[in-house]
CSV table of C-alpha atoms in Angstrom, one decimal:
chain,number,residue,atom,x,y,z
A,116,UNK,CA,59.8,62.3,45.9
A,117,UNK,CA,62.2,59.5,45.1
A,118,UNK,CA,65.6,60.3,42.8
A,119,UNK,CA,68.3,58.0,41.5
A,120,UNK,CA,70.7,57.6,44.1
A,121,UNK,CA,74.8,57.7,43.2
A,122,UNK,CA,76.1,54.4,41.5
A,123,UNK,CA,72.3,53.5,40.9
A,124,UNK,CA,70.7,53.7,37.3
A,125,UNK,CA,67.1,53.7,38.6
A,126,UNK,CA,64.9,54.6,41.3
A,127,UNK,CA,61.4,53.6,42.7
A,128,UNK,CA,59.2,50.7,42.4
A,129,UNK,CA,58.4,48.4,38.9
A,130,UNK,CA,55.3,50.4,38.4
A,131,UNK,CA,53.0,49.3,35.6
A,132,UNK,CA,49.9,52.1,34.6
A,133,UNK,CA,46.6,50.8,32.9
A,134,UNK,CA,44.4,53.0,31.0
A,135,UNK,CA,43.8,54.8,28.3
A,136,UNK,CA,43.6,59.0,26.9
A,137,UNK,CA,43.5,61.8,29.3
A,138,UNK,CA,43.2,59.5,32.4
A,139,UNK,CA,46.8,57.6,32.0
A,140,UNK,CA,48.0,61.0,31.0
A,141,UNK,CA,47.5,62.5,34.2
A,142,UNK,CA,48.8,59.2,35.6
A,143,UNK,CA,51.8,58.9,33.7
A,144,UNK,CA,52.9,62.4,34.5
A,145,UNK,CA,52.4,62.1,37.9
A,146,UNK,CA,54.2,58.1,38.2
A,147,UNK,CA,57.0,59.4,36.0
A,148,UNK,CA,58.4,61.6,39.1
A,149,UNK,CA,57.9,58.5,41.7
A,150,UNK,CA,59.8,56.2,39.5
A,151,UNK,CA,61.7,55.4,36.2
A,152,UNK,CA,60.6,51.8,35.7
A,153,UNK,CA,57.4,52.5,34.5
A,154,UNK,CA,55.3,50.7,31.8
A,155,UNK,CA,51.8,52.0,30.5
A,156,UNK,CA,49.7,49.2,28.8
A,157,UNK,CA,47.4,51.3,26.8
A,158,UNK,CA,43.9,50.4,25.4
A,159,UNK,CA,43.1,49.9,21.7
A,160,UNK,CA,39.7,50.3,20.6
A,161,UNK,CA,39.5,53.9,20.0
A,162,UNK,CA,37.7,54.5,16.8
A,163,UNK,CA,37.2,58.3,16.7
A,164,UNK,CA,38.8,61.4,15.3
A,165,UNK,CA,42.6,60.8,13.7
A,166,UNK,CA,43.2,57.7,15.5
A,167,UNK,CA,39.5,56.1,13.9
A,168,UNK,CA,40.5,57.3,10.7
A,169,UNK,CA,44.0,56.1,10.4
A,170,UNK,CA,43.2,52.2,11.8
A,171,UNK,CA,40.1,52.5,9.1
A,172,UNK,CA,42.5,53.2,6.6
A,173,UNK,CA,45.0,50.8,7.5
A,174,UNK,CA,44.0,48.3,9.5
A,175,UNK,CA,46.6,49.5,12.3
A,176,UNK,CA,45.8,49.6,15.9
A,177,UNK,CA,44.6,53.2,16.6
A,178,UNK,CA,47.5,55.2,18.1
A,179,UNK,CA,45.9,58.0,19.6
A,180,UNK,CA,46.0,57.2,23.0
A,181,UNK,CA,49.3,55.3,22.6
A,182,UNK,CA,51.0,59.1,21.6
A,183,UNK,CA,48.7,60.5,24.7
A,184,UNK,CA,50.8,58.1,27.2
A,185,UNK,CA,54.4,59.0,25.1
A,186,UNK,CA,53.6,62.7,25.6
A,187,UNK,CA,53.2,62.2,29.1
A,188,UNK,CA,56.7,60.3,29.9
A,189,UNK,CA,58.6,62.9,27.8
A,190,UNK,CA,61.1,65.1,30.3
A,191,UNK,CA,60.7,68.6,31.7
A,192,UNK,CA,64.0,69.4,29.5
A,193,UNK,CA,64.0,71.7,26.4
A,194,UNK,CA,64.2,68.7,24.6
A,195,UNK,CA,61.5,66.7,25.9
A,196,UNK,CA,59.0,69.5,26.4
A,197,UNK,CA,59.5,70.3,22.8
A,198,UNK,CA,58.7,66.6,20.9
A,199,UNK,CA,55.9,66.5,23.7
A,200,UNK,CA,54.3,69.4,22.2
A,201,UNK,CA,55.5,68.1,18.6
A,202,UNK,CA,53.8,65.1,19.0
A,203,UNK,CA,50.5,66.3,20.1
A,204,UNK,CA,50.1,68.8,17.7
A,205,UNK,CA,47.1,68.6,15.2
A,206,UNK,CA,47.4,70.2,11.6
A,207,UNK,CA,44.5,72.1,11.2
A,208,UNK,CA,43.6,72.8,7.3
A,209,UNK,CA,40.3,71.8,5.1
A,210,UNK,CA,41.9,68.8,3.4
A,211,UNK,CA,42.3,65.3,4.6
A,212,UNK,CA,45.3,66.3,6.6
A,213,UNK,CA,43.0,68.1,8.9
A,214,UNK,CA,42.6,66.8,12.6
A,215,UNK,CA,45.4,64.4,12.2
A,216,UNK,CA,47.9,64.2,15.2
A,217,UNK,CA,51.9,64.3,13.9
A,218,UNK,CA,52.4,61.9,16.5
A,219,UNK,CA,49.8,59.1,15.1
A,220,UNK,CA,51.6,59.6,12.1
A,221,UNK,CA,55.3,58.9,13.1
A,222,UNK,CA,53.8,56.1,15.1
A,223,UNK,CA,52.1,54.6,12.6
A,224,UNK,CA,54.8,55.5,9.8
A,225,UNK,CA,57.1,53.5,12.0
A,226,UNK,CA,55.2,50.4,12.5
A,227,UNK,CA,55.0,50.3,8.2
A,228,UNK,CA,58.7,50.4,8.8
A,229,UNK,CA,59.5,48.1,11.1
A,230,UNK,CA,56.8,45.6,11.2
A,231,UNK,CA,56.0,45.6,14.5
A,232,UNK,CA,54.1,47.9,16.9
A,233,UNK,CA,55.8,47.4,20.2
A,234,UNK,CA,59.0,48.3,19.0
A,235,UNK,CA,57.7,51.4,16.3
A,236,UNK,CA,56.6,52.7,20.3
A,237,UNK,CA,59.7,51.3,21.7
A,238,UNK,CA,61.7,53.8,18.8
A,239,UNK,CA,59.3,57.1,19.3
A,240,UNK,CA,60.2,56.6,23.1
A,241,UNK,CA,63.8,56.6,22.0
A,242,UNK,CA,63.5,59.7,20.1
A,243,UNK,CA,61.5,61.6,22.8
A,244,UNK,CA,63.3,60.5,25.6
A,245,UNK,CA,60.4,59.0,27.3
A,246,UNK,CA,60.9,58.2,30.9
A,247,UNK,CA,59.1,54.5,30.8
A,248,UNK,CA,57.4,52.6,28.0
A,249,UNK,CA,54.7,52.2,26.3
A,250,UNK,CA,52.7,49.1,25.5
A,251,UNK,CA,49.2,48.3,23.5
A,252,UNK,CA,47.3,46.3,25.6
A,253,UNK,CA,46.1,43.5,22.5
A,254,UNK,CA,47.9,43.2,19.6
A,255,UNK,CA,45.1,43.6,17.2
A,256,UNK,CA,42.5,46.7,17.0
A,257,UNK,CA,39.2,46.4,19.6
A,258,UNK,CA,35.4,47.2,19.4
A,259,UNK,CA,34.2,48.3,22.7
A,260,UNK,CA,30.4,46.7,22.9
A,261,UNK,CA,28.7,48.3,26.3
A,262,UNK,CA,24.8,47.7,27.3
A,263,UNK,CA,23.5,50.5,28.2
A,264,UNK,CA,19.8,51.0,30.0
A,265,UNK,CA,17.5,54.2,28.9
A,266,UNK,CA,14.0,54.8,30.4
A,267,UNK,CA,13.9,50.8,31.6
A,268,UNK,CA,15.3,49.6,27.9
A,269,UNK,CA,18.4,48.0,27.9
A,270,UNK,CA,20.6,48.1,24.2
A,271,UNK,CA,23.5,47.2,22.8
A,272,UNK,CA,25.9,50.2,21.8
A,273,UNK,CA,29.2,49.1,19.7
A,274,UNK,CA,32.3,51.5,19.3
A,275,UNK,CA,34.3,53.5,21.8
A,276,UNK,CA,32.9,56.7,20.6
A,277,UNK,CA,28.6,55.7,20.6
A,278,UNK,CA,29.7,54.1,23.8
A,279,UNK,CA,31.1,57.4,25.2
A,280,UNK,CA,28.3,59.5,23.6
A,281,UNK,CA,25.0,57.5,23.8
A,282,UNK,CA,22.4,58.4,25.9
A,283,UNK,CA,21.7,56.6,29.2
A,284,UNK,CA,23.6,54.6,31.3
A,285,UNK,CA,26.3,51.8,30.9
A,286,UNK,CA,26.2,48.6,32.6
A,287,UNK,CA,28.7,46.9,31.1
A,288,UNK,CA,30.9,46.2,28.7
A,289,UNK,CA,32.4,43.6,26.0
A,290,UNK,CA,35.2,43.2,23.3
A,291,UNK,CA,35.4,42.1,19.8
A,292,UNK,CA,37.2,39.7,19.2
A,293,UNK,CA,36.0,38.5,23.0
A,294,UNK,CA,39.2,36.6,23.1
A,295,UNK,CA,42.2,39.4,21.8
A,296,UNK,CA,45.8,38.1,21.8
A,297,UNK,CA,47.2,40.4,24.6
A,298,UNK,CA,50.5,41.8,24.2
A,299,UNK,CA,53.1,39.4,25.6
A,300,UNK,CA,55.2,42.5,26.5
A,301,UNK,CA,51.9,44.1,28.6
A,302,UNK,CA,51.5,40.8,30.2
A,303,UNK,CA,55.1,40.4,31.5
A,304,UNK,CA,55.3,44.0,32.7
A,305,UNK,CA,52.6,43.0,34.5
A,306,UNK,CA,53.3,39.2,36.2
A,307,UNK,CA,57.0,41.7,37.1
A,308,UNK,CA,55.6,44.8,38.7
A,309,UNK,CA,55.5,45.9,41.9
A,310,UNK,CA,52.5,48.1,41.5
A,311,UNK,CA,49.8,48.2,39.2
A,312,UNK,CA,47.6,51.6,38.8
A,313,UNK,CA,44.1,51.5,37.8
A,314,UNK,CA,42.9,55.1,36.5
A,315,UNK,CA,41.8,57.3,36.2
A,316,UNK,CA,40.1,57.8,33.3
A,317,UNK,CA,36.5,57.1,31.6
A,318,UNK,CA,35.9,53.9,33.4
A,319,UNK,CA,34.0,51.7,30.7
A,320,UNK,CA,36.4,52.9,27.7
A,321,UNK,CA,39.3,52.9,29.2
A,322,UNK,CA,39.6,51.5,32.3
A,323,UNK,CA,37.6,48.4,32.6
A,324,UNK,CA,38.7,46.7,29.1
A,325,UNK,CA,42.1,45.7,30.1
A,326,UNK,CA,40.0,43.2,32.4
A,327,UNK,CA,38.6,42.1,28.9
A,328,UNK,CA,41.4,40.7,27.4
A,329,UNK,CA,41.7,37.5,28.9
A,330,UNK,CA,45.3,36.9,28.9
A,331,UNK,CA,46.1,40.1,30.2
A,332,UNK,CA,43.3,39.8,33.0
A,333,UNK,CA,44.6,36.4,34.3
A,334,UNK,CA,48.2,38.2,34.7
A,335,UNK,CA,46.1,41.0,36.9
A,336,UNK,CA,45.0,38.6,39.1
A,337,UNK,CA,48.1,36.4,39.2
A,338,UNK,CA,50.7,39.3,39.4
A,339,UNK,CA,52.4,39.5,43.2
A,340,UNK,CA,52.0,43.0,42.5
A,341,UNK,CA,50.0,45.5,45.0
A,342,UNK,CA,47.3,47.0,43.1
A,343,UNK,CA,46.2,50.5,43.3
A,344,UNK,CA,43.1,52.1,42.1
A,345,UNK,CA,43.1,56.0,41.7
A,346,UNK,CA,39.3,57.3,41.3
A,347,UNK,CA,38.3,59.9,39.3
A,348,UNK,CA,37.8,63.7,40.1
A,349,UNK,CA,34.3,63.9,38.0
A,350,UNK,CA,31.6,61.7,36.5
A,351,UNK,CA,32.7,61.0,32.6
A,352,UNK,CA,29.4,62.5,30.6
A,353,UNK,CA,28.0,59.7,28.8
A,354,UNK,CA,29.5,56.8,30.2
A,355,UNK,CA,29.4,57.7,34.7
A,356,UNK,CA,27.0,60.1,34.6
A,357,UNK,CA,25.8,60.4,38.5
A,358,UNK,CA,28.2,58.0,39.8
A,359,UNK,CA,29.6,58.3,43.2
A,360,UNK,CA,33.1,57.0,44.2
A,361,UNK,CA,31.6,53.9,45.2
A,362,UNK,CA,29.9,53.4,42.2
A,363,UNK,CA,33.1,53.5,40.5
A,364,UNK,CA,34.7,50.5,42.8
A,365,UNK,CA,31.3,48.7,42.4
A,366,UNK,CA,31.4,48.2,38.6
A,367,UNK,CA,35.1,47.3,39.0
A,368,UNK,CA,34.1,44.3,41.2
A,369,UNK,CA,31.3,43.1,39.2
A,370,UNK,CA,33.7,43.4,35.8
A,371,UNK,CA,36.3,41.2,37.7
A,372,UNK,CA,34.7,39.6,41.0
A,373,UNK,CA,37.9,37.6,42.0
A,374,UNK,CA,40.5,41.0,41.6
A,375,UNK,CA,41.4,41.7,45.1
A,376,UNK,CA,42.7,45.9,45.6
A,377,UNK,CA,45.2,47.0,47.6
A,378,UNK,CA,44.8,50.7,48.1
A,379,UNK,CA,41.6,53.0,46.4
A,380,UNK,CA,42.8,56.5,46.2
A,381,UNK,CA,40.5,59.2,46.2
A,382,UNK,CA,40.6,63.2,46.6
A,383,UNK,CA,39.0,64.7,49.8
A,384,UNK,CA,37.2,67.1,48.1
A,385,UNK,CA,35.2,64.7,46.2
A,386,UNK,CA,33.9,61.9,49.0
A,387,UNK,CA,31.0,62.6,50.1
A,388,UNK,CA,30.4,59.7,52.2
A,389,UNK,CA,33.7,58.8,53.8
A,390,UNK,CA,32.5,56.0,55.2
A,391,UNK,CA,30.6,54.1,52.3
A,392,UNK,CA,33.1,54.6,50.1
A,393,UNK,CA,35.9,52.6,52.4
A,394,UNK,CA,32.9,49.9,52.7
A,395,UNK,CA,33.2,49.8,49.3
A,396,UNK,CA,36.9,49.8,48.8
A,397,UNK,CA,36.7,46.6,51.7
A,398,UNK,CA,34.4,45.0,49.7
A,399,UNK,CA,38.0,44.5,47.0
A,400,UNK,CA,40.0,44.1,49.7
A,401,UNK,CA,41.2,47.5,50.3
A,402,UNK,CA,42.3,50.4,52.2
A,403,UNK,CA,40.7,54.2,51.0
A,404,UNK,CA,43.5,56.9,51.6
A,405,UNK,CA,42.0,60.1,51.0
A,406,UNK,CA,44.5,63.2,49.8
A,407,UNK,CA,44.0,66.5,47.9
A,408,UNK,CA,45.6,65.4,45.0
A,409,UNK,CA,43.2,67.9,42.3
A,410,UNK,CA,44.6,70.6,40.6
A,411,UNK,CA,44.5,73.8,42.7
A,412,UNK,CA,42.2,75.5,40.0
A,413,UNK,CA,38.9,74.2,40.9
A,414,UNK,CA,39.3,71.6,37.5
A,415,UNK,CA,38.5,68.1,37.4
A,416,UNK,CA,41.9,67.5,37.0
A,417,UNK,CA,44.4,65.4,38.8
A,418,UNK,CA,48.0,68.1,40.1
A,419,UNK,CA,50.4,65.6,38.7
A,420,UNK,CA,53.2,67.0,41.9
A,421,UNK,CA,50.2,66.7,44.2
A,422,UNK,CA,49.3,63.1,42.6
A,423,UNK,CA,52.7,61.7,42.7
A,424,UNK,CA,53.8,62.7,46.6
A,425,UNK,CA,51.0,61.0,47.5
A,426,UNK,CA,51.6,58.0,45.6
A,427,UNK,CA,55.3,57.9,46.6
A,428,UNK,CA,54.0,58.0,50.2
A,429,UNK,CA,52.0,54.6,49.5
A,430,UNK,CA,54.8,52.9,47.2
A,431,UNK,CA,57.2,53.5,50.5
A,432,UNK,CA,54.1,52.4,52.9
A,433,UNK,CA,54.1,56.0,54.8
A,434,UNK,CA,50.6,56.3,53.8
């Protein structure tokens, strides 16, 4: 893996990461080692737990997932190990206090103070030394609106967490509003990368709706970038259940028919069908590269050194 070379500031490719919870996590903290220009645009429509609470509350966008991302760019160092852990810690008590993350409070706390969310994320980053930045995808908060099909019936399910929990299978989704103002700063991280990472991560709630937000979809198709999709280790219960690889790359098509793909990466150990799922990734225009990139423990979990040598391999065209 890449590292600043003398007299240079930076290293690796413009890299911009798309997703949301503990998929960009493990992306982040893999892409973080590859390369210091790195922007995560981060979805908004959570609506559960601390995050549901405090955009209930206050009408903010829900920062849950937006802490996840700057937990994963903090350093190895004492110091950025330390505010990582700081940040993701939950009090635990039988008042209101209870279940609340420290980090959606200092994120939101900072966005009462400064009037503006980008740069309330722009200043934790600051403080936690974050390797990259981190970006809301919209500038307002998002309902997720999935239709789901049970037994033959097909219904309409609103809210990230009744989409994630219901019963039966999603087809697709929708956003309200259907036409959020994306972030200008998402969509010009975007229209300047050199790479753009899909996943992983639960594919209907946190993958797909960046393709949502129309101004932010027209820059994924318009970017020059290459665009890289990173599958998932495990079906997300509730939302994939029974999905195969190619299942995955097929909903991604039908959400956004005219998105060409560069590269589809998936682990070895979870293709069964080699050969349908590079069909499959031709069908967007891509090339499969197959790598054990899980975590040596048996876990559906990406090994964010694994992840990243192989993605420095592709970003340098070795692979």
């Amino acid at each position: 893996m890449r590292r600043a070379e003398p007299g240079h500031s930076g290293f690796g490719p413009q890299v911009v990461a798309l997703g949301g919870g503990h998929g960009l996590y493990a992306s982040l903290s893999a892409l973080r080692m590859v390369t210091d220009r790195l922007t995560a645009v981060v979805t908004v429509a959570d609506d559960g737990g601390s995050s549901g609470r405090l955009r209930r509350e206050l009408g903010v966008l829900p920062p849950g997932d937006l802490r996840m991302a700057l937990a994963a760019l903090c350093g190895d160092d004492e110091w950025g190990s330390t505010w990582s852990e700081v940040v993701q810690h939950r009090f635990r008590s039988e008042g209101e206090l209870h279940g609340h993350a420290v980090g959606n409070l200092l994120i939101v706390a900072l966005w009462e103070l400064l009037g503006d969310p980008v740069t309330g994320l722009d200043w934790v980053g600051r403080l936690l030394g974050a390797h990259g930045r981190v970006l809301p995808m919209a500038s307002v908060p998002l309902d997720i609106v999935a239709e789901v099909e049970l037994d033959g019936v097909v219904s309409t399910i609103r809210g990230q967490v009744a989409c994630a929990l219901t019963p039966g299978r999603v087809q697709a989704i929708s956003l309200v509003p259907e036409d959020p103002p994306a972030r200008p700063e998402a969509v010009a991280a975007v229209l300047e990368a050199d790479w753009v990472v899909f996943g992983p991560g639960s594919w209907f709630t946190s993958v797909l709706p960046h393709l949502k937000v129309p101004e932010l979809a027209r820059a994924l198709h318009a970017t020059k970038a290459k665009r890289l999709v990173t599958l998932n280790l495990a079906p997300q219960p509730g939302e994939t259940d029974d999905f195969s690889p190619q299942q995955h790359l097929e909903v991604l098509g039908q959400h956004a028919p005219d998105l060409s793909i560069d590269v589809v990466l998936a682990d070895t150990g979870i293709v069964d069908d080699p050969g349908a799922l590079e069909k499959s990734a031709a069908a967007l225009g891509a090339r499969l590269v197959m790598a054990d990139v899980a975590a040596g423990d048996g876990s559906p979990r990406h090994d964010p050194r694994r992840l990243a040598s192989v993605l420095d391999e592709i970003f340098l065209q070795k692979r």
